[in-house]
Coordinates of C-alpha atoms in Angstrom, one line a residue:
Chain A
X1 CA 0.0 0.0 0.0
X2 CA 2.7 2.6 0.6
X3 CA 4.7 1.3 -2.0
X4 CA 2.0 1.8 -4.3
X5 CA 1.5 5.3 -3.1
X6 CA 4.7 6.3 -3.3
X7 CA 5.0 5.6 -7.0
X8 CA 1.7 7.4 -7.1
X9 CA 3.7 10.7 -5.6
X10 CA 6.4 10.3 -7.9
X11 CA 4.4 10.0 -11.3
X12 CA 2.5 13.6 -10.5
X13 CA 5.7 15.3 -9.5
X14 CA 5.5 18.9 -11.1
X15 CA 8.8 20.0 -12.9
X16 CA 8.8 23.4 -13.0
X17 CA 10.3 25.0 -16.7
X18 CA 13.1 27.0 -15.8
X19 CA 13.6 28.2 -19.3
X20 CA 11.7 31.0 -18.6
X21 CA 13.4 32.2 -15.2
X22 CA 16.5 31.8 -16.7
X23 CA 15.6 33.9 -19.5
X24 CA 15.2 37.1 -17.2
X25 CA 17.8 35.6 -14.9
X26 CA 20.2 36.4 -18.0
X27 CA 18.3 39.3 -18.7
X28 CA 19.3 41.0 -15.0
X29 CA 22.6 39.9 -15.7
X30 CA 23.1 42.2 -18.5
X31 CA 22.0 45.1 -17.1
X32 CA 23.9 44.8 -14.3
X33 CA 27.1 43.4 -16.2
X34 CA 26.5 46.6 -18.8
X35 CA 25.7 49.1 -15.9
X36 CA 28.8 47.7 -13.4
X37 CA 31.2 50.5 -12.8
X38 CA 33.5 49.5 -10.0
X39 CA 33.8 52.7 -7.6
X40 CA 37.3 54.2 -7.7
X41 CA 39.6 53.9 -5.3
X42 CA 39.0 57.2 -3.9
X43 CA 40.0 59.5 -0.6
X44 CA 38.7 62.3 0.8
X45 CA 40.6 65.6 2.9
X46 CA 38.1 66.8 5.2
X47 CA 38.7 70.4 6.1
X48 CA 36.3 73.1 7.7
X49 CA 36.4 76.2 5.8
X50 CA 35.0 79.2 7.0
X51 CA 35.3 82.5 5.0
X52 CA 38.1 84.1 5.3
X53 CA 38.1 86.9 7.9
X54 CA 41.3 89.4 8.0
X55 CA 43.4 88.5 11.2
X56 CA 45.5 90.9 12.6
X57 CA 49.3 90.6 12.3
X58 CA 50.8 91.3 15.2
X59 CA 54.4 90.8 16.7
X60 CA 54.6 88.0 19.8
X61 CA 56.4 90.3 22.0
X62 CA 53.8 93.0 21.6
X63 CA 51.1 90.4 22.3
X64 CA 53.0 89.2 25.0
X65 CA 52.8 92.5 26.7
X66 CA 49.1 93.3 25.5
X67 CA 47.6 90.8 26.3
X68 CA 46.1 88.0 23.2
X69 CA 42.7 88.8 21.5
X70 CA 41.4 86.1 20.0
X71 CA 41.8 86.8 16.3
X72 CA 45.3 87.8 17.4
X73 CA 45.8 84.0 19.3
X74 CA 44.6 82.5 16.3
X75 CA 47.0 84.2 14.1
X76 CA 50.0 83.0 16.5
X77 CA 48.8 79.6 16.6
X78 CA 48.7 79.7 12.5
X79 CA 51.9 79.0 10.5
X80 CA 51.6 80.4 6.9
X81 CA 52.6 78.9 3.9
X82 CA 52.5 81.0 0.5
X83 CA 53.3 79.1 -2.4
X84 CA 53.9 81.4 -5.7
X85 CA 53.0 79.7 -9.0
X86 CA 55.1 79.9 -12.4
X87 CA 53.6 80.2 -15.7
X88 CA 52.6 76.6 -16.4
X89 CA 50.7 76.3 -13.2
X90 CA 53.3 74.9 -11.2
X91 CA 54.9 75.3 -8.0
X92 CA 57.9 78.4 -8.0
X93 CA 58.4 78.5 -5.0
X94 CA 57.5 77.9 -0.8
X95 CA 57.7 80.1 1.5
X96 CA 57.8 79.4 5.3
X97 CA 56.7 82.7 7.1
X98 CA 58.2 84.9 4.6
X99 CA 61.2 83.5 5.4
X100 CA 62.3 79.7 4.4
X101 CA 62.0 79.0 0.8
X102 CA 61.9 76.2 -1.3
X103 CA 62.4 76.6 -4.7
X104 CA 59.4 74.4 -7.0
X105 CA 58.9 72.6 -9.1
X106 CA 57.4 70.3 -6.7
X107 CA 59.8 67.0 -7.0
X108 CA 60.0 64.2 -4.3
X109 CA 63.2 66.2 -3.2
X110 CA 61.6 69.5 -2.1
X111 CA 59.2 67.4 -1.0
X112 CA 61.5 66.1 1.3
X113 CA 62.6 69.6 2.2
X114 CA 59.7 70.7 2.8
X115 CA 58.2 68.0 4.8
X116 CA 61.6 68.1 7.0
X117 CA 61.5 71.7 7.5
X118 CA 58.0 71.5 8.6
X119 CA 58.7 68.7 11.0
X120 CA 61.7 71.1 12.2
X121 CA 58.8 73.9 12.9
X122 CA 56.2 71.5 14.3
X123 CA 58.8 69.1 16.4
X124 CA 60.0 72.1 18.8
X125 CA 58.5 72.7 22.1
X126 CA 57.6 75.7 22.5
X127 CA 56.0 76.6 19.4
X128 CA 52.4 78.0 19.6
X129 CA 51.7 76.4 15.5
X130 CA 48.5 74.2 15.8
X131 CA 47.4 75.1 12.6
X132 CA 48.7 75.9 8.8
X133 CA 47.3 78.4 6.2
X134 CA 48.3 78.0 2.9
X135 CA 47.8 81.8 0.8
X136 CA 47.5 80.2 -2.2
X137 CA 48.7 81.7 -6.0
X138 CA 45.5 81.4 -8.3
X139 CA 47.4 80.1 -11.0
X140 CA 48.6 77.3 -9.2
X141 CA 47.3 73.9 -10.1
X142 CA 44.7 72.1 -7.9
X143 CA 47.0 69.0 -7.8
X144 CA 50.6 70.9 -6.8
X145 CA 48.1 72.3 -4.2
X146 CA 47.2 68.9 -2.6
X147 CA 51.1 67.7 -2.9
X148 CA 51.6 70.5 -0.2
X149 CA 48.8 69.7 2.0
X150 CA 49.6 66.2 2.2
X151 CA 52.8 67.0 3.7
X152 CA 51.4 69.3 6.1
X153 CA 48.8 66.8 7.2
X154 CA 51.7 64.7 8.2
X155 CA 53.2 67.1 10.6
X156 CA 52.8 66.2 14.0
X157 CA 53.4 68.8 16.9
X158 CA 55.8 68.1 19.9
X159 CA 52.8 66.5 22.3
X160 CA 52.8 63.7 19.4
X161 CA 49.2 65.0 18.0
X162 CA 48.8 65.4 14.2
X163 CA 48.0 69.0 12.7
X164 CA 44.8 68.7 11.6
X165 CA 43.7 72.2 10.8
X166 CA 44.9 73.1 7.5
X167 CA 42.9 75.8 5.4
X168 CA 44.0 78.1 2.2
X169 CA 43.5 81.3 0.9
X170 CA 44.0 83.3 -2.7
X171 CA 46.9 85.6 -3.0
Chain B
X1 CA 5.4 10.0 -31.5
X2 CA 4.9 9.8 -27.7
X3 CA 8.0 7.5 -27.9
X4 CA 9.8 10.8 -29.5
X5 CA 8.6 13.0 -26.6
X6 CA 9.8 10.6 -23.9
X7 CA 13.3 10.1 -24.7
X8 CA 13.8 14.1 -25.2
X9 CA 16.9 15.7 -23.8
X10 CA 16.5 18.3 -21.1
X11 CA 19.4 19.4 -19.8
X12 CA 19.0 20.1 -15.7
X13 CA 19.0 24.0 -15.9
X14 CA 18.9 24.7 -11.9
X15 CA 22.7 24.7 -11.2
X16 CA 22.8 27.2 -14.2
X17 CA 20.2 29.2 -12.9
X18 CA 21.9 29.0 -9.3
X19 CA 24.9 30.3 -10.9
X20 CA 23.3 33.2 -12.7
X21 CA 21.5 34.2 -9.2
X22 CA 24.8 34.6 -7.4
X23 CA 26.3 36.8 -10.4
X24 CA 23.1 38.9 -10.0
X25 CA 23.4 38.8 -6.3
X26 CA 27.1 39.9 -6.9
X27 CA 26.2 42.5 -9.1
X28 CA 24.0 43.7 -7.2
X29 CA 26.1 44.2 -3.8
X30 CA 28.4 45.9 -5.3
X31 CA 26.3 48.6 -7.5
X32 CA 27.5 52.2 -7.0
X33 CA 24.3 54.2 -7.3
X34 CA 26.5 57.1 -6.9
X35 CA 29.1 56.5 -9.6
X36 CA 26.2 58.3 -12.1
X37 CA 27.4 61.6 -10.4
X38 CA 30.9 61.2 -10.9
X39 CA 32.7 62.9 -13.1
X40 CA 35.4 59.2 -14.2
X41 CA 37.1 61.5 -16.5
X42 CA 38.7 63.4 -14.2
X43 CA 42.0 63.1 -13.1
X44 CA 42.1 64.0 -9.3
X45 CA 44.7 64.4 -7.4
X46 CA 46.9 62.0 -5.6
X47 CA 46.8 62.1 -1.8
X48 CA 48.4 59.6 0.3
X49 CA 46.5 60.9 3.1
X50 CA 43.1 60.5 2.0
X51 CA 40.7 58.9 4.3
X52 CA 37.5 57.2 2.9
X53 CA 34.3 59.3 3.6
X54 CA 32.9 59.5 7.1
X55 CA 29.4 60.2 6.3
X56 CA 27.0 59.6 9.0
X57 CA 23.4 61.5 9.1
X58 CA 20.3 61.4 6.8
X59 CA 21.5 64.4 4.6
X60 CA 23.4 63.5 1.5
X61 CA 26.5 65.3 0.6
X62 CA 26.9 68.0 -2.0
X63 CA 29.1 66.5 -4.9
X64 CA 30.4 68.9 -7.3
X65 CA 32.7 67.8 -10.0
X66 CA 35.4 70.6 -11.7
X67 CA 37.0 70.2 -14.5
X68 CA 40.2 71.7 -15.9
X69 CA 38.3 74.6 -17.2
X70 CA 36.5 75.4 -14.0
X71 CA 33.4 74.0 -15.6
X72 CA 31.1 72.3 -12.5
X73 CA 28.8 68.9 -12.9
X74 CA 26.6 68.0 -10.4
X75 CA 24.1 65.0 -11.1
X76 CA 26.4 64.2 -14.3
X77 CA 25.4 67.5 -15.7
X78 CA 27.4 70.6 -16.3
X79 CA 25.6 73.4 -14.2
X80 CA 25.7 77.2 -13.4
X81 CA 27.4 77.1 -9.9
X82 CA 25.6 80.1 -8.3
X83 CA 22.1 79.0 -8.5
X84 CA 22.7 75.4 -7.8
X85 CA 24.4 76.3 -5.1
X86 CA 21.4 78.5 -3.7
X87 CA 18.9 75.9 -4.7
X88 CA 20.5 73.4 -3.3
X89 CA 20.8 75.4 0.0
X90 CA 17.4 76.9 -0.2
X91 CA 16.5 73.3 -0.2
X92 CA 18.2 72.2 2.5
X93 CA 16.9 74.9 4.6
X94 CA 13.0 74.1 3.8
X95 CA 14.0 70.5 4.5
X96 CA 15.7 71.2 7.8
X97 CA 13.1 73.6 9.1
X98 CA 10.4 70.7 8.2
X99 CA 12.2 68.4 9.9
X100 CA 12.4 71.0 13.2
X101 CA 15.7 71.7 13.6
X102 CA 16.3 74.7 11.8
X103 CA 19.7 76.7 10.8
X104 CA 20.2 78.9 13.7
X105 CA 22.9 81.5 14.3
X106 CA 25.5 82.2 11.3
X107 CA 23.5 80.1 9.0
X108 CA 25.9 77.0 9.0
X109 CA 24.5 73.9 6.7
X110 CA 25.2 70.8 8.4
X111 CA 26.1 69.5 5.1
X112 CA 29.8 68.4 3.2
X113 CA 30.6 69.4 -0.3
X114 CA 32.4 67.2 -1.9
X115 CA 34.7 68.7 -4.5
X116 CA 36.0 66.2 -6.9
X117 CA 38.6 68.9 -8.9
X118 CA 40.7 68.1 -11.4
X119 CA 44.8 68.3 -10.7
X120 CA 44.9 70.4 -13.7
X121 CA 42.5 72.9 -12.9
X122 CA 44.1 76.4 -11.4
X123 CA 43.4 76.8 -7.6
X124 CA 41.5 80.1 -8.8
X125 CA 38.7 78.3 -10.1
X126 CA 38.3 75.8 -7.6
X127 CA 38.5 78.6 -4.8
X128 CA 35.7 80.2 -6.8
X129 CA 33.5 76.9 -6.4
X130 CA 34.1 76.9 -2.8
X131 CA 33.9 80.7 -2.4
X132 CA 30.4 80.5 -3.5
X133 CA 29.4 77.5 -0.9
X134 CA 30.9 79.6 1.7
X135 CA 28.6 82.3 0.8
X136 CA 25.6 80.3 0.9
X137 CA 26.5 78.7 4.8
X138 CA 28.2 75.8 3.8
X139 CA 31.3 75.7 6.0
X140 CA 32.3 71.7 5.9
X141 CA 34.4 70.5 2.8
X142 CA 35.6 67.4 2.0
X143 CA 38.1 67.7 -1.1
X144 CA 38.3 63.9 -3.3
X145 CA 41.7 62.7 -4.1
X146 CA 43.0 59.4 -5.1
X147 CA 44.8 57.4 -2.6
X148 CA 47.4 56.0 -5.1
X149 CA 48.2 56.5 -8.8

C-alpha cells in the first residue's frame, strides 16, 4: 500500500520550466554586467572652511605684553605657507613665514625639504603652531596644491598630536 | 510519437540558474548608485593621506565635480554654480526647518561638499566653487583625491 502510493507521488511530481526564469535571470545579468562601474579607489581631505576673515598681524612680544585677542591668538597659533606659481601652473616656489624657501617645481626632493622643514617647525617645544594656512597663487594647479597639504597633514606637533587644521586662501 | 517526446533531452537548468542568481546577487552588492554623479574623466589628485568618507546623518553630501576649465557637474550634468548652489541650500533649509531643527545663528548647513577637482585645474577656479558655498553657509568640505596613482 505505501509502496503503491509512493510511485503514485512520484508520477504527478510537477517540474517546474526554468527556461523562462533563466531567460530574465540572463536578462538581470546584463544590465547589471553593462551598468557595473567599480567605484574608484578614492580618498577624501576633510577640512572646515569658514570664510576668510582678515586676522591681525601682530608681533609675539607685543602680544606678549598686550595681552592676546582672540583673532590675534589665532593668528599665532597659524603658521603660513604662500606658495607662488610659475607660468605653467606649477609650484615656483615655498615660502615658510616669509622667510624659508623652497624653490618648486614640486619634486620628491623638495618634497622632502619641505616636509623636514615643517617637522623642524612643528617638532619644537615651544612653538604656539596648531594650525597651517596656505595663501595660495590662483594660477597654481589644484594638484601641486594637494602635494603640499599632504605633507602638512603629516606634521605632527611636539605633544605627538597630528595638525589637523589646514585651510588656504588666494593671494 | 509519444516515444519521441519521452526520450527528449532536457538538460538540468537549476545549477545554471543558481549560478546566474549569485552573479546577480554579486552584481547587485556591489552597485554604485553614486558613480552616475561622478565625473570618471577626471583626473584628481593624488593624496596619500586620504581617508575614505565618514558620512553619518540622513542628509546626503553636496558633490560637485570641476573640471580643468573650472566648468562644475553635479548629477552628471554641467551646471551654473551660483544658482545650484542657492537651490541646493534653499532646499536644505525648507528641509531642515520641516524636519524641526532649523539653521540657527551664522546660518551653518550641516552638510559636506564634496569637490571632486581636477589636478589640472588652477586653484582660482576651484576657490571660486568653494567661495560660492561659503557664501551660501556651507562651511564643511571634504576635497576627493586618489589614494594611489
Amino acid at each position: 500500500m505505501r509502496r503503491r502510493h509512493k510511485k503514485k507521488r512520484d508520477q504527478g511530481s510537477v517540474e517546474m520550466n526554468l527556461a523562462a526564469m533563466l531567460d530574465m535571470a540572463f536578462q538581470l545579468l546584463t544590465f547589471f554586467i553593462l551598468t557595473f562601474r567599480p567605484a574608484p579607489m578614492e580618498g577624501q581631505l576633510a577640512v572646515n572652511l569658514p570664510p576668510p576673515v582678515p586676522t591681525t598681524k601682530v608681533e609675539a612680544a607685543n602680544v606678549a605684553q598686550q595681552g592676546l585677542g582672540k583673532e590675534m591668538q589665532l593668528d599665532l597659533e597659524t603658521l603660513h605657507l604662500q606658495v607662488v606659481a610659475d607660468p605653467t601652473g606649477g609650484v615656483k616656489e615655498v615660502s615658510i613665514e616669509k622667510s624659508a624657501t623652497i624653490p618648486g617645481p614640486l619634486a620628491a626632493g623638495s618634497l622632502l625639504a619641505l616636509e623636514q622643514k615643517l617637522q623642524t617647525i612643528f617638532g619644537t617645544q615651544h612653538v604656539p603652531y596648531d594650525r597651517v594656512q596656505i595663501a595660495v597663487d590662483g594660477q597654481l594647479h589644484y594638484g601641486e596644491l594637494m602635494k603640499i597639504i599632504d605633507v602638512c597633514s603629516h606634521q605632527k606637533r611636539a605633544d605627538g598630536e597630528t595638525v589637523q587644521k589646514i585651510s588656504f586662501t588666494e593671494l | 510519437m509519444s516515444e519521441m517526446n519521452s526520450d527528449k533531452a532536457e538538460p538540468n537548468l537549476t545549477p545554471l540558474l543558481d549560478m546566474v542568481f549569485q552573479l546577480i546577487t554579486f552584481f547587485m552588492l556591489v552597485i554604485n548608485f553614486k558613480g552616475a554623479s561622478l565625473d570618471m574623466s577626471l583626473k584628481l589628485p593624488v593624496l596619500g593621506s586620504a581617508r575614505p568618507l565618514e558620512h553619518s546623518g540622513k542628509l546626503e553630501p553636496l558633490l560637485l565635480n570641476v573640471d580643468a576649465e573650472g566648468n562644475v557637474k553635479a548629477g552628471g550634468q554641467s551646471v551654473e554654480i551660483e544658482p545650484l548652489v542657492a537651490r541646493e541650500a534653499s532646499m536644505l533649509k525648507e528641509q531642515l526647518k520641516f524636519a524641526g531643527t532649523p539653521v540657527e545663528g551664522d546660518g551653518t548647513l550641516p552638510v559636506t561638499v564634496i569637490i571632486r577637482a581636477d589636478r589640472g585645474a588652477p586653484f582660482k577656479l576651484v576657490n571660486q566653487v568653494i567661495t560660492v558655498c561659503q557664501n551660501h553657509g556651507y562651511r564643511k568640505f571634504s576635497l576627493s583625491a586618489m589614494t594611489k596613482e
